Amino acid sequence: MKLEVRNVSLEYQMRRSQQRILALQDISFGIDSGELVAILGPSGCGKTSLLYVIGGLLPATRGEIRIDEQPVNRPGHNRATVFQSAALMPWRTVLRNVTYGLEIQKYPIEQAKKNARGLIQLVGLTGFEESYPRELSGGMQQRVNLARALATSPEVLLMDEPLSNLDAQMRELMQLEIQRIWLETRKTILYVTHSIDEAVFLADRVIVMTARPGNIKTIVPIDLPRPRLLSHKKSPDFHRLHAMLWDLAEEEFIKLGEPGSEMIK
């Protein structure tokens, strides 16, 4: 097993009110090497907090994270995170944005550029190496963001709603791109999303979380063949899985007294 989350809980204190908040409660699951697993749940259930704990950016109150049987308690080169916003450095070209992590690791600059060019090709941006972020579309910026995360060869890639800022058409095209890149690299990916459609299309399994305090409600295997095409979203099997996940998620929205509008069908 590549990634293990063992009985993880996360509690924090609100700065102004000093109120203690239990964000995550006794979460346990594992991900095999090369697996793409999505996390789905209502807003505020702790999906992003869990990602930050796995990334070593937040310390768990209880429990532990292990990658290749080694405990995780701080950020490390074996993990990389792709955030909602590409957050590219506007003064750097595409090439130099992708080399940034390698430069931090003291790679020789020419070797870093060589590695970066291969990843730029992988994400379909050959010819844009010397472009600046302002010259790219939102989808292209997220491709750079993904290439930058892959540059350090992480064992586990953490993706926090990476397509949420894109329009509907670009979002679907980027789902295809993420699947293609994953099929080529076989990275272990934990993918947080509000979109049921996206979770079913991309994932091998979907972890459904409860309302806060976040816990695992169930884990649903996605038994659809790969590679998946956008046309497969019209199939009875896709609709069956989509409906199952919607029913599970809707129960958690009802607990919150919300209509579930933030969950993208």
mmCIF file of N, CA, C and O in Angstrom, residues 153-234:
data_model
loop_
_atom_site.group_PDB
_atom_site.id
_atom_site.type_symbol
_atom_site.label_atom_id
_atom_site.label_comp_id
_atom_site.label_asym_id
_atom_site.label_seq_id
_atom_site.Cartn_x
_atom_site.Cartn_y
_atom_site.Cartn_z
ATOM 1 N N SER A 153 9.012 14.560 -9.042
ATOM 2 C CA SER A 153 8.762 13.111 -9.010
ATOM 3 C C SER A 153 8.171 12.642 -7.684
ATOM 4 O O SER A 153 8.709 11.743 -7.023
ATOM 5 N N PRO A 154 7.042 13.223 -7.264
ATOM 6 C CA PRO A 154 6.447 12.818 -5.984
ATOM 7 C C PRO A 154 5.893 11.399 -6.049
ATOM 8 O O PRO A 154 5.462 10.933 -7.099
ATOM 9 N N GLU A 155 5.916 10.730 -4.908
ATOM 10 C CA GLU A 155 5.298 9.408 -4.808
ATOM 11 C C GLU A 155 3.778 9.525 -4.803
ATOM 12 O O GLU A 155 3.084 8.648 -5.331
ATOM 13 N N VAL A 156 3.277 10.596 -4.181
ATOM 14 C CA VAL A 156 1.833 10.812 -4.060
ATOM 15 C C VAL A 156 1.521 12.233 -4.515
ATOM 16 O O VAL A 156 2.163 13.194 -4.077
ATOM 17 N N LEU A 157 0.531 12.356 -5.388
ATOM 18 C CA LEU A 157 0.089 13.656 -5.889
ATOM 19 C C LEU A 157 -1.256 13.976 -5.253
ATOM 20 O O LEU A 157 -2.212 13.205 -5.359
ATOM 21 N N LEU A 158 -1.321 15.120 -4.574
ATOM 22 C CA LEU A 158 -2.536 15.563 -3.899
ATOM 23 C C LEU A 158 -3.157 16.684 -4.723
ATOM 24 O O LEU A 158 -2.502 17.683 -5.007
ATOM 25 N N MET A 159 -4.418 16.519 -5.111
ATOM 26 C CA MET A 159 -5.070 17.487 -5.991
ATOM 27 C C MET A 159 -6.321 18.026 -5.297
ATOM 28 O O MET A 159 -7.252 17.270 -4.997
ATOM 29 N N ASP A 160 -6.322 19.336 -5.031
ATOM 30 C CA ASP A 160 -7.391 19.973 -4.277
ATOM 31 C C ASP A 160 -8.293 20.781 -5.205
ATOM 32 O O ASP A 160 -8.050 21.949 -5.469
ATOM 33 N N GLU A 161 -9.339 20.145 -5.713
ATOM 34 C CA GLU A 161 -10.293 20.788 -6.624
ATOM 35 C C GLU A 161 -9.593 21.582 -7.731
ATOM 36 O O GLU A 161 -9.852 22.773 -7.922
ATOM 37 N N PRO A 162 -8.701 20.945 -8.479
ATOM 38 C CA PRO A 162 -7.865 21.688 -9.429
ATOM 39 C C PRO A 162 -8.616 22.277 -10.610
ATOM 40 O O PRO A 162 -8.087 23.147 -11.298
ATOM 41 N N LEU A 163 -9.844 21.812 -10.855
ATOM 42 C CA LEU A 163 -10.596 22.279 -12.025
ATOM 43 C C LEU A 163 -11.764 23.188 -11.648
ATOM 44 O O LEU A 163 -12.535 23.593 -12.516
ATOM 45 N N SER A 164 -11.892 23.535 -10.381
ATOM 46 C CA SER A 164 -13.084 24.244 -9.921
ATOM 47 C C SER A 164 -13.197 25.662 -10.482
ATOM 48 O O SER A 164 -14.292 26.224 -10.529
ATOM 49 N N ASN A 165 -12.074 26.259 -10.892
ATOM 50 C CA ASN A 165 -12.110 27.634 -11.398
ATOM 51 C C ASN A 165 -12.271 27.714 -12.915
ATOM 52 O O ASN A 165 -12.207 28.807 -13.481
ATOM 53 N N LEU A 166 -12.488 26.570 -13.570
ATOM 54 C CA LEU A 166 -12.598 26.544 -15.027
ATOM 55 C C LEU A 166 -14.063 26.503 -15.455
ATOM 56 O O LEU A 166 -14.925 26.038 -14.708
ATOM 57 N N ASP A 167 -14.328 26.973 -16.683
ATOM 58 C CA ASP A 167 -15.690 26.879 -17.189
ATOM 59 C C ASP A 167 -16.015 25.417 -17.510
ATOM 60 O O ASP A 167 -15.136 24.549 -17.546
ATOM 61 N N ALA A 168 -17.301 25.138 -17.735
ATOM 62 C CA ALA A 168 -17.768 23.758 -17.847
ATOM 63 C C ALA A 168 -17.085 22.987 -18.970
ATOM 64 O O ALA A 168 -16.688 21.821 -18.795
ATOM 65 N N GLN A 169 -16.942 23.627 -20.145
ATOM 66 C CA GLN A 169 -16.339 22.928 -21.273
ATOM 67 C C GLN A 169 -14.871 22.629 -21.023
ATOM 68 O O GLN A 169 -14.398 21.505 -21.253
ATOM 69 N N MET A 170 -14.135 23.626 -20.515
ATOM 70 C CA MET A 170 -12.717 23.414 -20.233
ATOM 71 C C MET A 170 -12.531 22.385 -19.120
ATOM 72 O O MET A 170 -11.586 21.592 -19.142
ATOM 73 N N ARG A 171 -13.445 22.370 -18.178
ATOM 74 C CA ARG A 171 -13.356 21.407 -17.082
ATOM 75 C C ARG A 171 -13.428 19.982 -17.617
ATOM 76 O O ARG A 171 -12.673 19.108 -17.188
ATOM 77 N N GLU A 172 -14.331 19.739 -18.554
ATOM 78 C CA GLU A 172 -14.450 18.393 -19.131
ATOM 79 C C GLU A 172 -13.211 18.019 -19.930
ATOM 80 O O GLU A 172 -12.724 16.884 -19.847
ATOM 81 N N LEU A 173 -12.678 18.964 -20.683
ATOM 82 C CA LEU A 173 -11.464 18.690 -21.452
ATOM 83 C C LEU A 173 -10.286 18.398 -20.525
ATOM 84 O O LEU A 173 -9.470 17.515 -20.802
ATOM 85 N N MET A 174 -10.218 19.119 -19.411
ATOM 86 C CA MET A 174 -9.126 18.890 -18.457
ATOM 87 C C MET A 174 -9.283 17.556 -17.726
ATOM 88 O O MET A 174 -8.294 16.952 -17.328
ATOM 89 N N GLN A 175 -10.510 17.088 -17.563
ATOM 90 C CA GLN A 175 -10.692 15.750 -17.008
ATOM 91 C C GLN A 175 -10.031 14.707 -17.906
ATOM 92 O O GLN A 175 -9.356 13.781 -17.433
ATOM 93 N N LEU A 176 -10.212 14.867 -19.204
ATOM 94 C CA LEU A 176 -9.558 13.973 -20.161
ATOM 95 C C LEU A 176 -8.045 14.061 -20.049
ATOM 96 O O LEU A 176 -7.336 13.045 -20.097
ATOM 97 N N GLU A 177 -7.531 15.294 -19.898
ATOM 98 C CA GLU A 177 -6.087 15.492 -19.815
ATOM 99 C C GLU A 177 -5.516 14.868 -18.546
ATOM 100 O O GLU A 177 -4.453 14.235 -18.572
ATOM 101 N N ILE A 178 -6.209 15.047 -17.435
ATOM 102 C CA ILE A 178 -5.732 14.463 -16.177
ATOM 103 C C ILE A 178 -5.721 12.944 -16.276
ATOM 104 O O ILE A 178 -4.774 12.279 -15.832
ATOM 105 N N GLN A 179 -6.768 12.374 -16.869
ATOM 106 C CA GLN A 179 -6.785 10.918 -17.057
ATOM 107 C C GLN A 179 -5.611 10.474 -17.933
ATOM 108 O O GLN A 179 -4.926 9.489 -17.618
ATOM 109 N N ARG A 180 -5.373 11.185 -19.028
ATOM 110 C CA ARG A 180 -4.278 10.819 -19.935
ATOM 111 C C ARG A 180 -2.934 10.868 -19.212
ATOM 112 O O ARG A 180 -2.115 9.936 -19.321
ATOM 113 N N ILE A 181 -2.695 11.942 -18.477
ATOM 114 C CA ILE A 181 -1.426 12.102 -17.763
ATOM 115 C C ILE A 181 -1.283 11.020 -16.699
ATOM 116 O O ILE A 181 -0.201 10.440 -16.524
ATOM 117 N N TRP A 182 -2.376 10.725 -15.992
ATOM 118 C CA TRP A 182 -2.314 9.672 -14.979
ATOM 119 C C TRP A 182 -2.034 8.311 -15.611
ATOM 120 O O TRP A 182 -1.231 7.525 -15.087
ATOM 121 N N LEU A 183 -2.654 8.016 -16.756
ATOM 122 C CA LEU A 183 -2.414 6.739 -17.423
ATOM 123 C C LEU A 183 -0.957 6.622 -17.882
ATOM 124 O O LEU A 183 -0.395 5.524 -17.899
ATOM 125 N N GLU A 184 -0.344 7.742 -18.241
ATOM 126 C CA GLU A 184 1.050 7.719 -18.683
ATOM 127 C C GLU A 184 2.032 7.627 -17.523
ATOM 128 O O GLU A 184 3.072 6.981 -17.633
ATOM 129 N N THR A 185 1.710 8.283 -16.407
ATOM 130 C CA THR A 185 2.659 8.343 -15.283
ATOM 131 C C THR A 185 2.374 7.315 -14.201
ATOM 132 O O THR A 185 3.279 6.907 -13.485
ATOM 133 N N ARG A 186 1.099 6.927 -14.056
ATOM 134 C CA ARG A 186 0.649 6.009 -13.006
ATOM 135 C C ARG A 186 1.052 6.500 -11.623
ATOM 136 O O ARG A 186 1.401 5.706 -10.731
ATOM 137 N N LYS A 187 0.961 7.807 -11.421
ATOM 138 C CA LYS A 187 1.176 8.364 -10.094
ATOM 139 C C LYS A 187 0.014 7.971 -9.179
ATOM 140 O O LYS A 187 -1.129 7.807 -9.623
ATOM 141 N N THR A 188 0.311 7.847 -7.906
ATOM 142 C CA THR A 188 -0.737 7.665 -6.906
ATOM 143 C C THR A 188 -1.353 9.030 -6.639
ATOM 144 O O THR A 188 -0.651 9.964 -6.269
ATOM 145 N N ILE A 189 -2.675 9.148 -6.850
ATOM 146 C CA ILE A 189 -3.327 10.456 -6.757
ATOM 147 C C ILE A 189 -4.492 10.401 -5.781
ATOM 148 O O ILE A 189 -5.319 9.482 -5.827
ATOM 149 N N LEU A 190 -4.547 11.395 -4.892
ATOM 150 C CA LEU A 190 -5.709 11.626 -4.044
ATOM 151 C C LEU A 190 -6.327 12.944 -4.510
ATOM 152 O O LEU A 190 -5.673 13.993 -4.472
ATOM 153 N N TYR A 191 -7.570 12.889 -4.946
ATOM 154 C CA TYR A 191 -8.193 13.974 -5.707
ATOM 155 C C TYR A 191 -9.453 14.459 -4.992
ATOM 156 O O TYR A 191 -10.452 13.745 -4.924
ATOM 157 N N VAL A 192 -9.401 15.665 -4.451
ATOM 158 C CA VAL A 192 -10.558 16.256 -3.779
ATOM 159 C C VAL A 192 -11.416 16.997 -4.797
ATOM 160 O O VAL A 192 -10.902 17.775 -5.605
ATOM 161 N N THR A 193 -12.733 16.769 -4.739
ATOM 162 C CA THR A 193 -13.633 17.443 -5.670
ATOM 163 C C THR A 193 -15.026 17.588 -5.054
ATOM 164 O O THR A 193 -15.417 16.815 -4.178
ATOM 165 N N HIS A 194 -15.764 18.617 -5.507
ATOM 166 C CA HIS A 194 -17.181 18.748 -5.191
ATOM 167 C C HIS A 194 -18.038 18.095 -6.274
ATOM 168 O O HIS A 194 -19.252 17.961 -6.112
ATOM 169 N N SER A 195 -17.424 17.736 -7.392
ATOM 170 C CA SER A 195 -18.175 17.287 -8.560
ATOM 171 C C SER A 195 -18.319 15.770 -8.590
ATOM 172 O O SER A 195 -17.327 15.038 -8.716
ATOM 173 N N ILE A 196 -19.545 15.299 -8.498
ATOM 174 C CA ILE A 196 -19.803 13.863 -8.587
ATOM 175 C C ILE A 196 -19.418 13.349 -9.973
ATOM 176 O O ILE A 196 -18.799 12.292 -10.115
ATOM 177 N N ASP A 197 -19.776 14.116 -10.987
ATOM 178 C CA ASP A 197 -19.434 13.766 -12.374
ATOM 179 C C ASP A 197 -17.928 13.552 -12.519
ATOM 180 O O ASP A 197 -17.470 12.560 -13.098
ATOM 181 N N GLU A 198 -17.153 14.464 -11.971
ATOM 182 C CA GLU A 198 -15.690 14.402 -12.062
ATOM 183 C C GLU A 198 -15.143 13.199 -11.308
ATOM 184 O O GLU A 198 -14.236 12.505 -11.788
ATOM 185 N N ALA A 199 -15.697 12.946 -10.127
ATOM 186 C CA ALA A 199 -15.243 11.817 -9.321
ATOM 187 C C ALA A 199 -15.473 10.495 -10.042
ATOM 188 O O ALA A 199 -14.592 9.625 -10.087
ATOM 189 N N VAL A 200 -16.661 10.329 -10.612
ATOM 190 C CA VAL A 200 -16.979 9.074 -11.315
ATOM 191 C C VAL A 200 -16.100 8.920 -12.546
ATOM 192 O O VAL A 200 -15.619 7.820 -12.854
ATOM 193 N N PHE A 201 -15.873 10.012 -13.266
ATOM 194 C CA PHE A 201 -15.104 9.934 -14.504
ATOM 195 C C PHE A 201 -13.633 9.598 -14.251
ATOM 196 O O PHE A 201 -13.031 8.814 -14.987
ATOM 197 N N LEU A 202 -13.055 10.157 -13.181
ATOM 198 C CA LEU A 202 -11.610 10.035 -12.986
ATOM 199 C C LEU A 202 -11.179 8.883 -12.081
ATOM 200 O O LEU A 202 -10.121 8.296 -12.285
ATOM 201 N N ALA A 203 -11.979 8.565 -11.087
ATOM 202 C CA ALA A 203 -11.467 7.763 -9.978
ATOM 203 C C ALA A 203 -11.569 6.256 -10.173
ATOM 204 O O ALA A 203 -12.429 5.755 -10.903
ATOM 205 N N ASP A 204 -10.693 5.542 -9.476
ATOM 206 C CA ASP A 204 -10.822 4.095 -9.292
ATOM 207 C C ASP A 204 -11.775 3.798 -8.145
ATOM 208 O O ASP A 204 -12.511 2.817 -8.170
ATOM 209 N N ARG A 205 -11.719 4.656 -7.114
ATOM 210 C CA ARG A 205 -12.634 4.562 -5.976
ATOM 211 C C ARG A 205 -12.980 5.975 -5.531
ATOM 212 O O ARG A 205 -12.177 6.898 -5.706
ATOM 213 N N VAL A 206 -14.152 6.129 -4.932
ATOM 214 C CA VAL A 206 -14.574 7.423 -4.401
ATOM 215 C C VAL A 206 -14.840 7.280 -2.908
ATOM 216 O O VAL A 206 -15.657 6.442 -2.483
ATOM 217 N N ILE A 207 -14.143 8.097 -2.116
ATOM 218 C CA ILE A 207 -14.377 8.160 -0.676
ATOM 219 C C ILE A 207 -15.435 9.230 -0.425
ATOM 220 O O ILE A 207 -15.235 10.395 -0.773
ATOM 221 N N VAL A 208 -16.563 8.840 0.155
ATOM 222 C CA VAL A 208 -17.624 9.790 0.493
ATOM 223 C C VAL A 208 -17.486 10.138 1.969
ATOM 224 O O VAL A 208 -17.515 9.246 2.828
ATOM 225 N N MET A 209 -17.341 11.434 2.257
ATOM 226 C CA MET A 209 -17.172 11.884 3.635
ATOM 227 C C MET A 209 -18.482 12.394 4.212
ATOM 228 O O MET A 209 -19.363 12.865 3.498
ATOM 229 N N THR A 210 -18.590 12.296 5.531
ATOM 230 C CA THR A 210 -19.757 12.807 6.234
ATOM 231 C C THR A 210 -19.610 14.306 6.461
ATOM 232 O O THR A 210 -18.539 14.886 6.282
ATOM 233 N N ALA A 211 -20.718 14.933 6.893
ATOM 234 C CA ALA A 211 -20.658 16.317 7.350
ATOM 235 C C ALA A 211 -19.752 16.391 8.584
ATOM 236 O O ALA A 211 -19.487 15.377 9.238
ATOM 237 N N ARG A 212 -19.265 17.600 8.879
ATOM 238 C CA ARG A 212 -18.335 17.782 9.994
ATOM 239 C C ARG A 212 -18.925 17.274 11.311
ATOM 240 O O ARG A 212 -20.105 17.523 11.582
ATOM 241 N N PRO A 213 -18.113 16.607 12.118
ATOM 242 C CA PRO A 213 -16.699 16.281 11.884
ATOM 243 C C PRO A 213 -16.543 15.215 10.811
ATOM 244 O O PRO A 213 -17.227 14.189 10.836
ATOM 245 N N GLY A 214 -15.668 15.474 9.866
ATOM 246 C CA GLY A 214 -15.517 14.606 8.714
ATOM 247 C C GLY A 214 -15.069 13.207 9.092
ATOM 248 O O GLY A 214 -14.108 13.026 9.832
ATOM 249 N N ASN A 215 -15.791 12.259 8.572
ATOM 250 C CA ASN A 215 -15.419 10.855 8.712
ATOM 251 C C ASN A 215 -15.744 10.182 7.387
ATOM 252 O O ASN A 215 -16.333 10.799 6.500
ATOM 253 N N ILE A 216 -15.374 8.932 7.236
ATOM 254 C CA ILE A 216 -15.666 8.222 5.993
ATOM 255 C C ILE A 216 -17.038 7.562 6.111
ATOM 256 O O ILE A 216 -17.250 6.707 6.977
ATOM 257 N N LYS A 217 -17.928 7.973 5.255
ATOM 258 C CA LYS A 217 -19.268 7.385 5.211
ATOM 259 C C LYS A 217 -19.219 6.043 4.503
ATOM 260 O O LYS A 217 -19.740 5.044 4.981
ATOM 261 N N THR A 218 -18.581 6.024 3.334
ATOM 262 C CA THR A 218 -18.412 4.788 2.575
ATOM 263 C C THR A 218 -17.368 5.015 1.491
ATOM 264 O O THR A 218 -17.008 6.156 1.199
ATOM 265 N N ILE A 219 -16.887 3.940 0.909
ATOM 266 C CA ILE A 219 -15.966 4.010 -0.226
ATOM 267 C C ILE A 219 -16.588 3.215 -1.368
ATOM 268 O O ILE A 219 -16.911 2.032 -1.216
ATOM 269 N N VAL A 220 -16.778 3.884 -2.500
ATOM 270 C CA VAL A 220 -17.476 3.285 -3.634
ATOM 271 C C VAL A 220 -16.477 2.970 -4.748
ATOM 272 O O VAL A 220 -15.813 3.878 -5.261
ATOM 273 N N PRO A 221 -16.326 1.705 -5.139
ATOM 274 C CA PRO A 221 -15.467 1.378 -6.283
ATOM 275 C C PRO A 221 -16.126 1.823 -7.584
ATOM 276 O O PRO A 221 -17.337 1.680 -7.757
ATOM 277 N N ILE A 222 -15.317 2.360 -8.495
ATOM 278 C CA ILE A 222 -15.818 2.805 -9.797
ATOM 279 C C ILE A 222 -15.390 1.765 -10.831
ATOM 280 O O ILE A 222 -14.252 1.766 -11.307
ATOM 281 N N ASP A 223 -16.312 0.883 -11.170
ATOM 282 C CA ASP A 223 -16.002 -0.268 -12.027
ATOM 283 C C ASP A 223 -16.278 0.042 -13.493
ATOM 284 O O ASP A 223 -16.998 -0.697 -14.176
ATOM 285 N N LEU A 224 -15.683 1.134 -13.980
ATOM 286 C CA LEU A 224 -15.820 1.514 -15.381
ATOM 287 C C LEU A 224 -14.498 1.265 -16.095
ATOM 288 O O LEU A 224 -13.425 1.495 -15.529
ATOM 289 N N PRO A 225 -14.542 0.798 -17.347
ATOM 290 C CA PRO A 225 -13.290 0.519 -18.073
ATOM 291 C C PRO A 225 -12.520 1.801 -18.387
ATOM 292 O O PRO A 225 -13.090 2.892 -18.428
ATOM 293 N N ARG A 226 -11.236 1.648 -18.600
ATOM 294 C CA ARG A 226 -10.368 2.751 -19.016
ATOM 295 C C ARG A 226 -9.717 2.390 -20.337
ATOM 296 O O ARG A 226 -9.496 1.210 -20.615
ATOM 297 N N PRO A 227 -9.338 3.423 -21.121
ATOM 298 C CA PRO A 227 -9.551 4.848 -20.876
ATOM 299 C C PRO A 227 -11.017 5.207 -21.026
ATOM 300 O O PRO A 227 -11.747 4.608 -21.824
ATOM 301 N N ARG A 228 -11.444 6.211 -20.243
ATOM 302 C CA ARG A 228 -12.829 6.670 -20.282
ATOM 303 C C ARG A 228 -12.953 7.862 -21.221
ATOM 304 O O ARG A 228 -12.103 8.762 -21.213
ATOM 305 N N LEU A 229 -14.008 7.850 -22.010
ATOM 306 C CA LEU A 229 -14.300 8.942 -22.926
ATOM 307 C C LEU A 229 -15.445 9.775 -22.369
ATOM 308 O O LEU A 229 -16.253 9.286 -21.574
ATOM 309 N N LEU A 230 -15.527 11.026 -22.790
ATOM 310 C CA LEU A 230 -16.619 11.872 -22.324
ATOM 311 C C LEU A 230 -17.979 11.271 -22.700
ATOM 312 O O LEU A 230 -18.955 11.429 -21.965
ATOM 313 N N SER A 231 -18.037 10.559 -23.808
ATOM 314 C CA SER A 231 -19.291 9.922 -24.230
ATOM 315 C C SER A 231 -19.749 8.851 -23.245
ATOM 316 O O SER A 231 -20.938 8.520 -23.184
ATOM 317 N N HIS A 232 -18.805 8.304 -22.460
ATOM 318 C CA HIS A 232 -19.158 7.282 -21.478
ATOM 319 C C HIS A 232 -20.048 7.845 -20.373
ATOM 320 O O HIS A 232 -20.705 7.090 -19.642
ATOM 321 N N LYS A 233 -20.071 9.182 -20.234
ATOM 322 C CA LYS A 233 -20.916 9.798 -19.209
ATOM 323 C C LYS A 233 -22.406 9.593 -19.499
ATOM 324 O O LYS A 233 -23.243 9.816 -18.630
ATOM 325 N N LYS A 234 -22.716 9.181 -20.727
ATOM 326 C CA LYS A 234 -24.113 8.923 -21.102
ATOM 327 C C LYS A 234 -24.519 7.476 -20.860
ATOM 328 O O LYS A 234 -25.674 7.107 -21.068
#
